[in-house]
Coordinates of C-alpha atoms in Angstrom, one line a residue:
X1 CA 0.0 0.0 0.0
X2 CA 2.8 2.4 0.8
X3 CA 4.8 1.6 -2.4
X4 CA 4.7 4.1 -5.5
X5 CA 3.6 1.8 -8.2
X6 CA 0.4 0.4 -5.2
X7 CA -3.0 0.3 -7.7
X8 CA -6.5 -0.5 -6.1
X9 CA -7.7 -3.8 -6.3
X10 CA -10.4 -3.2 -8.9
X11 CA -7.8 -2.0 -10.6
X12 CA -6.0 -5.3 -10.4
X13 CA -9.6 -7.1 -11.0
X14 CA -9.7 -5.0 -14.3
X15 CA -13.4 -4.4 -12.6
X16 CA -15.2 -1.5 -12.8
X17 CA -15.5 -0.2 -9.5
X18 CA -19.0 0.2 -7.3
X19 CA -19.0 4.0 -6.9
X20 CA -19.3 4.4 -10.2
X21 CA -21.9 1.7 -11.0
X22 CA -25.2 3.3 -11.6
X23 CA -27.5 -0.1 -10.8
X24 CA -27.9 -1.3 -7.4
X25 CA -28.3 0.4 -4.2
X26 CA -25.8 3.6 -3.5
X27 CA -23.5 3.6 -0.7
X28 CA -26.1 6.1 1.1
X29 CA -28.8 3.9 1.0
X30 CA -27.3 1.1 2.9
X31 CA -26.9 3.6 6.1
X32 CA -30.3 5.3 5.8
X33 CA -31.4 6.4 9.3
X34 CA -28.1 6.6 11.1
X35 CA -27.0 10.0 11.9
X36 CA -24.8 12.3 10.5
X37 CA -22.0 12.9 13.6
X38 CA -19.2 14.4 11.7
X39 CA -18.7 17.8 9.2
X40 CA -17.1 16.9 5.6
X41 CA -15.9 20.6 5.3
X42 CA -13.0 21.8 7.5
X43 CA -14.2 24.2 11.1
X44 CA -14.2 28.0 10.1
X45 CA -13.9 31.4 12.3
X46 CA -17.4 32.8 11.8
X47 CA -16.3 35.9 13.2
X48 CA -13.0 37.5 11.9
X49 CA -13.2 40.1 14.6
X50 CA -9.9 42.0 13.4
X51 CA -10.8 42.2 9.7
X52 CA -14.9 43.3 10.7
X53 CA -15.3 44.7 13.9
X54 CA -12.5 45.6 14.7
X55 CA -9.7 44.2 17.7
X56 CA -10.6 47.5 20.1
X57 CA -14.3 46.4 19.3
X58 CA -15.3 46.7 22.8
X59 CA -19.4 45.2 22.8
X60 CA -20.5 41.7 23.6
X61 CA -20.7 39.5 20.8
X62 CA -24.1 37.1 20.1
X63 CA -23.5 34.5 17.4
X64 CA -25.2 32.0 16.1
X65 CA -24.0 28.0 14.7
X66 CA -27.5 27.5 13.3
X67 CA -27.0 24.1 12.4
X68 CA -23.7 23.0 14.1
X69 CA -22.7 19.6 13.8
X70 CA -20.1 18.6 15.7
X71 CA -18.7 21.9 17.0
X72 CA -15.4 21.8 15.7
X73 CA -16.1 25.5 14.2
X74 CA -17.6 27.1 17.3
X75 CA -13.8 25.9 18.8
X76 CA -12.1 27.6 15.8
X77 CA -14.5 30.4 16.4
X78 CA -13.1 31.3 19.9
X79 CA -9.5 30.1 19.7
X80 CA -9.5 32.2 16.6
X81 CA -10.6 35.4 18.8
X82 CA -7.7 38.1 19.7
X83 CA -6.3 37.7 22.8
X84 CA -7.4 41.8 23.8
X85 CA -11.0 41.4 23.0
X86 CA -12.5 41.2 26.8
X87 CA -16.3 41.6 25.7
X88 CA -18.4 39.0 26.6
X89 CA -19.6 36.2 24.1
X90 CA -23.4 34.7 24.2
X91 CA -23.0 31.6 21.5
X92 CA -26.1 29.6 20.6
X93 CA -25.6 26.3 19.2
X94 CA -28.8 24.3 17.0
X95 CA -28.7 21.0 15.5
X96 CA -31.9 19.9 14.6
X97 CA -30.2 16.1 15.9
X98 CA -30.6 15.4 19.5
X99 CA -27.8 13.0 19.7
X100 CA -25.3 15.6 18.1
X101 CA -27.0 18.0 20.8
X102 CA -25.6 15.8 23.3
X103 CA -22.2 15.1 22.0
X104 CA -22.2 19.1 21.7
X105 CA -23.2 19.5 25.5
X106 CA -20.9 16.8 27.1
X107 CA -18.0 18.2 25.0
X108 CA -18.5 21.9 26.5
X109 CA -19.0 20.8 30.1
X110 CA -15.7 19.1 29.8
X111 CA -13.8 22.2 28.9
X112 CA -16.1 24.2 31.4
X113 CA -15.3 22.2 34.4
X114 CA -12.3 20.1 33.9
X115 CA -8.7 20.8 33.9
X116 CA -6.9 21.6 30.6
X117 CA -5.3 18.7 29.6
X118 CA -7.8 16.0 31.1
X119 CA -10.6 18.7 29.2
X120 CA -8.4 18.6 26.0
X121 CA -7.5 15.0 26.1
X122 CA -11.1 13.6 27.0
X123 CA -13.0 15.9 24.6
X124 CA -10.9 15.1 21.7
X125 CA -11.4 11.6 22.2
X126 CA -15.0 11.8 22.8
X127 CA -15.4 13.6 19.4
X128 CA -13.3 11.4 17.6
X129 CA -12.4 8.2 18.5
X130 CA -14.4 4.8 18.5
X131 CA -12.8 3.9 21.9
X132 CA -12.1 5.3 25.6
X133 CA -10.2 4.6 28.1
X134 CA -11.4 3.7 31.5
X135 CA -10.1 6.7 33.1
X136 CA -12.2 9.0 30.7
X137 CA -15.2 7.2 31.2
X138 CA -14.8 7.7 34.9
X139 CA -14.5 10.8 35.0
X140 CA -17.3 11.7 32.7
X141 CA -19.4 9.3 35.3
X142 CA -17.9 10.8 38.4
X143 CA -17.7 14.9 36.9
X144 CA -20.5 15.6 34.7
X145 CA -22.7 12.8 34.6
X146 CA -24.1 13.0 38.1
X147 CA -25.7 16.4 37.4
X148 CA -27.6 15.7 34.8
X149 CA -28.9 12.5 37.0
X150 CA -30.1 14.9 39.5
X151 CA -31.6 17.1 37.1
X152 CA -33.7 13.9 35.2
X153 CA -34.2 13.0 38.9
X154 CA -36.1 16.4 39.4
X155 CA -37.9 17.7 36.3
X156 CA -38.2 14.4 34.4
X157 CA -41.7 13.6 35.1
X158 CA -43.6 14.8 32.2
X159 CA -44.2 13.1 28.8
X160 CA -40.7 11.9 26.6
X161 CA -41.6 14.6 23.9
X162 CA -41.3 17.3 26.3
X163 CA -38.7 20.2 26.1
X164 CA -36.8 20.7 29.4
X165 CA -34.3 23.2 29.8
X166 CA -31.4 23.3 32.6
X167 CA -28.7 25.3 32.9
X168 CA -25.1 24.9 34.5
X169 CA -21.9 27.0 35.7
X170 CA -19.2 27.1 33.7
X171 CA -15.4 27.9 34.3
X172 CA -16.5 32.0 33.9
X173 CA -20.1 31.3 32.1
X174 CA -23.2 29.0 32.1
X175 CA -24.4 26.8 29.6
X176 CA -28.1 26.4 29.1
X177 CA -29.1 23.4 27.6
X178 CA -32.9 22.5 26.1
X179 CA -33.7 18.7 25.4
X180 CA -36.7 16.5 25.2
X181 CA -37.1 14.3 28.0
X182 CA -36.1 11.1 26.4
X183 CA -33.2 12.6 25.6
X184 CA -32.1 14.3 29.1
X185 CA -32.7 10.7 30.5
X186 CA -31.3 8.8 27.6
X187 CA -27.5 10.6 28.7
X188 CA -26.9 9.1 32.2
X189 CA -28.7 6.1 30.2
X190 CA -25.7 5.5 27.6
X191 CA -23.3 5.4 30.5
X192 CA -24.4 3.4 32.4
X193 CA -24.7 0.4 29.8
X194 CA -21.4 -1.6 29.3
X195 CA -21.0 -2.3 25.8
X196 CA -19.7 -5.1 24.6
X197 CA -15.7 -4.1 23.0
X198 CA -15.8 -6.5 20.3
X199 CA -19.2 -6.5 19.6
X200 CA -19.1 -2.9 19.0
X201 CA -16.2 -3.2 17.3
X202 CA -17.6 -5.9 14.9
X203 CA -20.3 -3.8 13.5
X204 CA -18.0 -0.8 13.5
X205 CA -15.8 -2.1 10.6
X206 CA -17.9 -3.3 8.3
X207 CA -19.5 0.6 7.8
X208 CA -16.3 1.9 8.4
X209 CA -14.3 -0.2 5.4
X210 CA -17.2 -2.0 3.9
X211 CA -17.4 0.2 0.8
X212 CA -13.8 -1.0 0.2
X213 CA -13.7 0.7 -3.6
X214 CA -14.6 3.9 -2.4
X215 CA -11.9 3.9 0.3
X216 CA -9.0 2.4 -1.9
X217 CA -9.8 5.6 -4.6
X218 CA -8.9 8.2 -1.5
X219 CA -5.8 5.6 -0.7
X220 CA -4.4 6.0 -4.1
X221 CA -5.1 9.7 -4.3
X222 CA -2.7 10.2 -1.4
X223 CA 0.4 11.0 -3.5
X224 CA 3.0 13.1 -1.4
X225 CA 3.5 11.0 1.7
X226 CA 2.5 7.3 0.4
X227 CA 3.3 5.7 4.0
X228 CA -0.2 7.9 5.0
X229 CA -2.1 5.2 3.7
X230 CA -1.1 3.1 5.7
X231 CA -1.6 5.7 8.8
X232 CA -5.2 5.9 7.3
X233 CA -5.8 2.2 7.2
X234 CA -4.6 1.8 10.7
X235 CA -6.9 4.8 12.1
X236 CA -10.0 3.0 9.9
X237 CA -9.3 0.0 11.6
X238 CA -8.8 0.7 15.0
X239 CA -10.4 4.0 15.5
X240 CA -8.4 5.8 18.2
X241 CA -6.8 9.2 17.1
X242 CA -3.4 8.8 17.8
X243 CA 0.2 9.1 16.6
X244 CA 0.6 6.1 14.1
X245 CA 2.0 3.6 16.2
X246 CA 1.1 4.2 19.8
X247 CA -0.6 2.2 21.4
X248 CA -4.2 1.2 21.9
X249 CA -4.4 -1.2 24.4
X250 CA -5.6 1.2 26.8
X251 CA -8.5 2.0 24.8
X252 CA -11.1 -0.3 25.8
X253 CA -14.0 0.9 26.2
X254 CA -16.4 1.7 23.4
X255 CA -17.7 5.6 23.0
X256 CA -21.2 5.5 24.5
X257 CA -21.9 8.5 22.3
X258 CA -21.1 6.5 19.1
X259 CA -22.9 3.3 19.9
X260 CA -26.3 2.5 21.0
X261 CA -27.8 0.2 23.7
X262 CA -27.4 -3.0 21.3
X263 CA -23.5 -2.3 20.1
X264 CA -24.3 -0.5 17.0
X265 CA -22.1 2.0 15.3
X266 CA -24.1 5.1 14.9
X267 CA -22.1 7.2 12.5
X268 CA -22.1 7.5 8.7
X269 CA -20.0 5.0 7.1
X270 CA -17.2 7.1 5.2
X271 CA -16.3 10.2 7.8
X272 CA -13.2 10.8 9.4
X273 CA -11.6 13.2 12.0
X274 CA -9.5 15.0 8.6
X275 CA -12.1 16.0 6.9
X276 CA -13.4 18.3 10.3
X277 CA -10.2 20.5 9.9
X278 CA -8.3 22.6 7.1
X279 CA -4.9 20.5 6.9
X280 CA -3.5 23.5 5.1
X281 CA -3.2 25.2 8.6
X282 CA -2.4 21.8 10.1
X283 CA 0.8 21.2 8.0
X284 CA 1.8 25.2 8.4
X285 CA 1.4 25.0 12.1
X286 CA 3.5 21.5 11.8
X287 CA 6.4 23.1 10.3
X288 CA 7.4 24.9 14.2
X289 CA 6.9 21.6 15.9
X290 CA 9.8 19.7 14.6
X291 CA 10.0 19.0 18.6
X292 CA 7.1 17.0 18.6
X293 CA 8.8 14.2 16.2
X294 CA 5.6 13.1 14.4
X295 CA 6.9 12.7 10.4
X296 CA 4.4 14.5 7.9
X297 CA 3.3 11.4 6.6
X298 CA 1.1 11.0 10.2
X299 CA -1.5 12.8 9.2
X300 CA -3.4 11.5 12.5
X301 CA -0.4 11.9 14.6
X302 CA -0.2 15.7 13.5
X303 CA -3.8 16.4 14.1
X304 CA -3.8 14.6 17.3
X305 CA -1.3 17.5 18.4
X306 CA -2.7 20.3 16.7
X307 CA -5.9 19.5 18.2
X308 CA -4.6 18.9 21.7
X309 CA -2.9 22.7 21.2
X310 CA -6.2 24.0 20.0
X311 CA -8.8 22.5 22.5
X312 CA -6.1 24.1 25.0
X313 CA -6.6 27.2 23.8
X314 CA -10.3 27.0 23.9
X315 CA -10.4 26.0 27.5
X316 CA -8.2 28.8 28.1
X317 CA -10.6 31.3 26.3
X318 CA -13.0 29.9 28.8
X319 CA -11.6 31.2 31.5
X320 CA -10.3 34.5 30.2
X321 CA -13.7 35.4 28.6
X322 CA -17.2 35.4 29.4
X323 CA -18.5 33.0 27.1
X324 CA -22.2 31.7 27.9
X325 CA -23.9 28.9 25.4
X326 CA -27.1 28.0 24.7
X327 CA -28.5 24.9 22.9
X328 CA -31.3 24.0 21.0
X329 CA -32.5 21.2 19.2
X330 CA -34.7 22.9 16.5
X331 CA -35.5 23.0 12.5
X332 CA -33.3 27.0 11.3
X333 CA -37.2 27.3 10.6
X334 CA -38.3 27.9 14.4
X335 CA -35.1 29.2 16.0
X336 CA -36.7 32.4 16.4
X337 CA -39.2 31.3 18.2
X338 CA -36.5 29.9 21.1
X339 CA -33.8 32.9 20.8
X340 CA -36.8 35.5 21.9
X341 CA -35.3 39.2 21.5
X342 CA -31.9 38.1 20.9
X343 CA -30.0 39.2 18.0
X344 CA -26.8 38.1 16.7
X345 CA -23.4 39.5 14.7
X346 CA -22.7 36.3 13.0
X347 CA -25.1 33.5 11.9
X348 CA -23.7 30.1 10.3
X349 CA -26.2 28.2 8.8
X350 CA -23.6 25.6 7.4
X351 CA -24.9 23.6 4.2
X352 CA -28.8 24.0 5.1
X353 CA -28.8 26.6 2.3
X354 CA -28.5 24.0 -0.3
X355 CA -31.8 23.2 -2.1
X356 CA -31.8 20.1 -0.9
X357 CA -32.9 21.2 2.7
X358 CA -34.3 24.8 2.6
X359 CA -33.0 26.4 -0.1
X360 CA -31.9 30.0 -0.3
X361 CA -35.3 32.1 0.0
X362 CA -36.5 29.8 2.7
X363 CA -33.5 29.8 4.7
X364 CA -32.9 34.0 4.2
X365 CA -36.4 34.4 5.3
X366 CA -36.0 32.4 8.9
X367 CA -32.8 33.6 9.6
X368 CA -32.6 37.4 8.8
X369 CA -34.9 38.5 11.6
X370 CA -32.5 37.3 13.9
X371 CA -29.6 39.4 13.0
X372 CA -28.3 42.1 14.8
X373 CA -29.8 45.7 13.1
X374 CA -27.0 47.6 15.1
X375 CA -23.9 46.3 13.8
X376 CA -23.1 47.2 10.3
X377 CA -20.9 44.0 10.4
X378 CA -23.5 41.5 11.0
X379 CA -23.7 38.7 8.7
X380 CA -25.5 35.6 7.7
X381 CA -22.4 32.7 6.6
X382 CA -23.7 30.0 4.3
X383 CA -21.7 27.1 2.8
X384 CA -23.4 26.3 -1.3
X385 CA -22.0 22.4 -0.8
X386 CA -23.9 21.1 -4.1
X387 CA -25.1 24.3 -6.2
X388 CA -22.1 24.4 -7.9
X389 CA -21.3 21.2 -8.6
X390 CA -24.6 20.1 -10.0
X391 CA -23.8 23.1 -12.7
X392 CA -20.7 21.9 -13.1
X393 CA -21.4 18.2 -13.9
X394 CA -23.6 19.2 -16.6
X395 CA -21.1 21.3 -18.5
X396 CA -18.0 19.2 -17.5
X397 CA -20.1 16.2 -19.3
X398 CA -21.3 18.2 -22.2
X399 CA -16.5 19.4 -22.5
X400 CA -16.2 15.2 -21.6
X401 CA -18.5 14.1 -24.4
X402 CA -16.4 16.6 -26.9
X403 CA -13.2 14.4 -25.9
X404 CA -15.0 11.6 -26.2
X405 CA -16.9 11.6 -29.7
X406 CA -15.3 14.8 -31.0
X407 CA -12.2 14.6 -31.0
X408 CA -11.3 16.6 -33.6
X409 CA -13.6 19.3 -31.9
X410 CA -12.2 21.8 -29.0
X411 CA -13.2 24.5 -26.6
X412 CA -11.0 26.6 -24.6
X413 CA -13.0 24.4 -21.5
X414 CA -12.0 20.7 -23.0
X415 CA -8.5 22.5 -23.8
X416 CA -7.8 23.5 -20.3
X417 CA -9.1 20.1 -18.9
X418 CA -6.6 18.5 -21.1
X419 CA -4.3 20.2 -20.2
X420 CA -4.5 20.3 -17.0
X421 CA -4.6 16.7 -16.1
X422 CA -1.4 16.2 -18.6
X423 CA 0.7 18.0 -16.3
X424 CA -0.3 17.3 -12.8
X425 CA -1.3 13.8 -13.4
X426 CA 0.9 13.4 -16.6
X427 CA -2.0 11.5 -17.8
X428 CA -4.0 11.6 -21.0
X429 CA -7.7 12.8 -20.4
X430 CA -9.8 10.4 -22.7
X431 CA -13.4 9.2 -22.9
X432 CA -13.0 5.6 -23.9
X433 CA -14.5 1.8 -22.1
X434 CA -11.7 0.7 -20.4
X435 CA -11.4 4.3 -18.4
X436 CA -14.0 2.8 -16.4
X437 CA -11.2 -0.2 -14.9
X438 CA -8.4 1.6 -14.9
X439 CA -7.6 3.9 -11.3
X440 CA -5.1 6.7 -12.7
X441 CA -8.0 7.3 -15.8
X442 CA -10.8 7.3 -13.0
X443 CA -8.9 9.6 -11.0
X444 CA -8.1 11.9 -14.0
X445 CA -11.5 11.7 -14.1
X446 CA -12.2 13.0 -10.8
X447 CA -9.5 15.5 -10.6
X448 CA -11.4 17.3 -13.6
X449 CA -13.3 19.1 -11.3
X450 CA -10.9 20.9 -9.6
X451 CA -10.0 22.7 -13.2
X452 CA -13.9 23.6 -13.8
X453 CA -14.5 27.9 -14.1
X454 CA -16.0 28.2 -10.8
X455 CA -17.0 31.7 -10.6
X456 CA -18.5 31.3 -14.5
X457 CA -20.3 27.9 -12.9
X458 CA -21.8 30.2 -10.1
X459 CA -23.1 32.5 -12.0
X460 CA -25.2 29.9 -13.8
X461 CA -26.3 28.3 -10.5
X462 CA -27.3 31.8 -9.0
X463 CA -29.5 32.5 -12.2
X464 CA -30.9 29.2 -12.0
X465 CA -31.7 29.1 -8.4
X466 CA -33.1 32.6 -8.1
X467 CA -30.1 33.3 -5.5
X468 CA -29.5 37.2 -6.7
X469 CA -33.2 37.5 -6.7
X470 CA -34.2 35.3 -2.9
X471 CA -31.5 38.2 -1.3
X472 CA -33.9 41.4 -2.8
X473 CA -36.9 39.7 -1.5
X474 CA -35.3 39.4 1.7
X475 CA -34.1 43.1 1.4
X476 CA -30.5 41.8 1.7
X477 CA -27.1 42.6 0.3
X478 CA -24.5 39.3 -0.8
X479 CA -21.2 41.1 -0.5
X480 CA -18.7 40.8 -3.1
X481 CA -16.1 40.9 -1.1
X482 CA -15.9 38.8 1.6
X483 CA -14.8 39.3 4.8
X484 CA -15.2 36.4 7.0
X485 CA -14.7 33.3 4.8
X486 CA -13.3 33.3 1.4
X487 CA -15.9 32.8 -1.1
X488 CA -13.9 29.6 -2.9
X489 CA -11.4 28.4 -0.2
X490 CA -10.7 24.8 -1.2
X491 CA -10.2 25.6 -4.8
X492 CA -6.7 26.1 -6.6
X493 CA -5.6 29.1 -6.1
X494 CA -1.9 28.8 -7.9
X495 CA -1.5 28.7 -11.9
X496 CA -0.6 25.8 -13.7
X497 CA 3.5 26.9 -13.9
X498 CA 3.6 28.4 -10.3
X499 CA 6.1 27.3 -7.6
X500 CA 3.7 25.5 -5.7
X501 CA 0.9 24.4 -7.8
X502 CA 1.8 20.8 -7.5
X503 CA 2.2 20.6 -4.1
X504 CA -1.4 22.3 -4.1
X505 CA -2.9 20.2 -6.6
X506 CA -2.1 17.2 -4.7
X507 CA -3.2 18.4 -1.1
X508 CA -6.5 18.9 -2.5
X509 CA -6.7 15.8 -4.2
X510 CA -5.9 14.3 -0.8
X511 CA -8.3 16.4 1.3
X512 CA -11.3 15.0 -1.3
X513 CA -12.2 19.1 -1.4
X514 CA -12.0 19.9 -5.4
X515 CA -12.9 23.4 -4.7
X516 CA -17.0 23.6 -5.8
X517 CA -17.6 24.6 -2.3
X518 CA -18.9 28.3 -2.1
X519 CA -19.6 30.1 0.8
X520 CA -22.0 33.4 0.7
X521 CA -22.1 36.1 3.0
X522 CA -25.1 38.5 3.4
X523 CA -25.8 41.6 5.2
X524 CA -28.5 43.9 6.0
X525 CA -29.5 46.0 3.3

């Protein structure tokens, strides 16, 4: 696997592979009703304070993770904060999942109650790991568990679809937490049962490197450090972020928050730790810890200490802030019927802009009365996840087809796609029958779409979606210029002859982010 010349097995098969067969049930399919607990896109800062507001910006700061997932960004968010803004910071957090709702709320009383390393080291875990060890179950059990018991001791005597809302001190803040009952009493519930390790572990693995196609593609697309596929293998398999190589025997006891009562893995089948943060930032944060003696080809080992540094520094804001959260479990539709008169600076709405879930009208219209009228700065953030490429497929097939059947035909599109591939991949882009069997033409294939003309693409998508037209309704402005998240960050940014652009070209391919991702920002009119 770690060797230059390693090809996939359907490769070797001479097979076409199943994620591209159109029959049969998809991949998705198979896992229909577990939950989501893991982001696909890296964490952002949804504030950017010193480029907005201002560092001397002396008011409190509301904002708003209106559909947070696991809350890797509302960590970047306030380790990404400058050190000399003291105002205090009122975070609400939403997931419309009760489970993520949970992992959100355990995560956060760690870091609010515990010391900084055992916070760090436990939460980390917790988020990311298939296994614990003992002593972080215990002291989940003996810390933060016992409260909630008392609580579901107290109020829990209503009907299971009832909300209930409690809320608890903090290091320097309080966090206020709204569940339905079933789901206050389901957390002291999930640790008290003692799951069975190998159980657990044996219906782990076969979600987790069943689609075995699917995860030898991303294997061979790993190109600059080829002994990371085997770190990658090892973290699939035993599902403990670590260094590669340390040890896992201590690990033994299954994540309660990842398993249910019967030893069922909860998550969706193909998500990782990596995917959660930008490994851009990870590999130039890297380059000062030489110390640390992890080689660049961990991937896992670097992120273990990155994310040890960062959930550090987050504890510490804890303390030197006052930060008070909130959580909700609602549909972005009725949050404004649970924030009452507050009104916030910054309001993430993640991927729930897609068309596929609200849309962009829909989504503008329940969000925008909760923003802030008093700060010029305030703005909605929205991630376009799909928009883009759905335009794009269309007119990369139509620029395909012309390679395919027309050859003697060109476009300036099916001349830079050419091209392109040629010299990063130093492969030949063709349309022909045995492309379908063979890895380095599938992942030319693949690769095209990080050499489509994005901003042309969006243009297309925002006439054909009504974007331009949803944000006058909603008496909104889209800015042009961005100034909290760049409008195209995973896309290449360096010409084809640059100093750099390979090195580029093949971290995205790595990363799986091909640069169709768009972010919008909005303010009031």
């Amino acid at each position: 696997m770690s060797r230059p010349n390693w090809l996939p097995g359907y490769h070797r098969e001479k097979r076409m592979p199943d994620f591209l067969k159109t029959g049969g049930q998809p991949y998705a399919a198979r896992f229909k009703g577990l939950v989501s607990y893991f982001g696909n896109t890296p964490a952002i800062d949804i504030v950017g304070l010193v480029d907005n507001e201002g560092v001397e910006y002396g008011e409190d700061l509301h904002i708003c993770f209106a559909a947070t997932g696991e809350c890797r960004s509302v960590i970047k968010t306030l380790t990404t904060m400058p050190e000399g803004y003291r105002g205090a910071i009122h975070a609400v957090l939403n997931d419309k999942m009760q489970e993520i709702v949970i992992r959100n709320f355990l995560v956060l009383m760690l870091f609010g109650t515990e010391s900084k390393e055992r916070a760090a080291e436990t939460a980390m875990h917790l988020l990311y790991s298939a296994r614990l060890r003992s002593d972080m179950i215990e002291l989940l059990n003996l810390n933060i568990i016992p409260a909630i018991s008392r609580f579901c001791e107290d109020k829990c005597n209503k009907t299971e679809d009832t909300e209930l809302t409690e809320t608890f001190e903090l290091a320097h803040g309080v966090l206020k937490v709204t569940l339905t009952q079933k789901y206050w009493l389901s957390i002291p519930r999930m640790f008290s049962i003692c799951h069975d390790q190998q159980e657990c572990m044996a219906t782990r693995l076969p979600l987790v490197l069943g689609p075995k196609d699917f995860i030898q593609r991303s294997l061979f697309n790993t190109k600059r450090r080829l002994h990371q596929r085997v770190a990658r293998h090892y973290f699939q398999e035993e599902g403990v972020l670590l260094p590669f190589g340390a040890s896992v025997d201590r690990f033994t006891r299954p994540n309660p928050t990842l398993f249910d009562e019967i030893n069922q893995w909860l998550p969706r089948e193909l998500t990782e730790p990596l995917e959660c943060w930008d490994f851009r930032q990870i590999e130039a944060w890297s380059s000062s810890q030489s110390h640390l003696g992890i080689p660049h080809s961990d991937r896992f080992g670097l992120l273990y200490f990155y994310l040890l540094e960062t959930f550090e520094a987050f504890h510490q804001r804890l303390r030197t802030s006052r930060v008070d959260f909130t959580l909700h479990c609602r549909d972005i539709t009725s949050l404004e019927e649970v924030t009452l008169d507050m009104r916030f600076d910054r309001i993430d709405v993640s991927n729930v802009v897609d068309r596929c879930y609200l849309g962009t009208e829909r989504l503008l219209r329940a969000v925008k009365p909760l923003l802030k009228t008093s700060n010029s700065n305030a703005t909605i953030i929205a991630l376009y996840l799909n928009a883009v490429r759905e335009v794009g497929s269309l007119q990369s097939t139509m620029a395909m087809a012309t390679l395919g059947f027309c050859k003697h035909l060109s476009s300036p599109l099916t001349n830079k796609l050419r091209d392109s591939i040629k010299h990063f991949l130093n492969r030949d882009l063709r349309v022909s029958p045995d492309m379908l069997v063979d890895a380095r033409d599938i992942q030319a294939l693949f690769a095209v779409e990080m050499f489509w003309p994005y901003a042309e693409y969006w243009q297309i998508c925002n006439r054909k979606h009504g974007i331009d037209d949803a944000t006058k309704a909603c008496k909104l402005i889209m800015k042009s210029q961005h100034t909290i998240v760049d409008a195209w960050p995973y896309c290449l940014k360096k010409s084809i002859n640059e100093t750099g652009a390979q090195k580029e070209f093949e971290q995205r391919l790595e990363a799986g982010l091909t640069g169709y991702e768009r972010y919008a920002e909005w303010k009031l009119a």
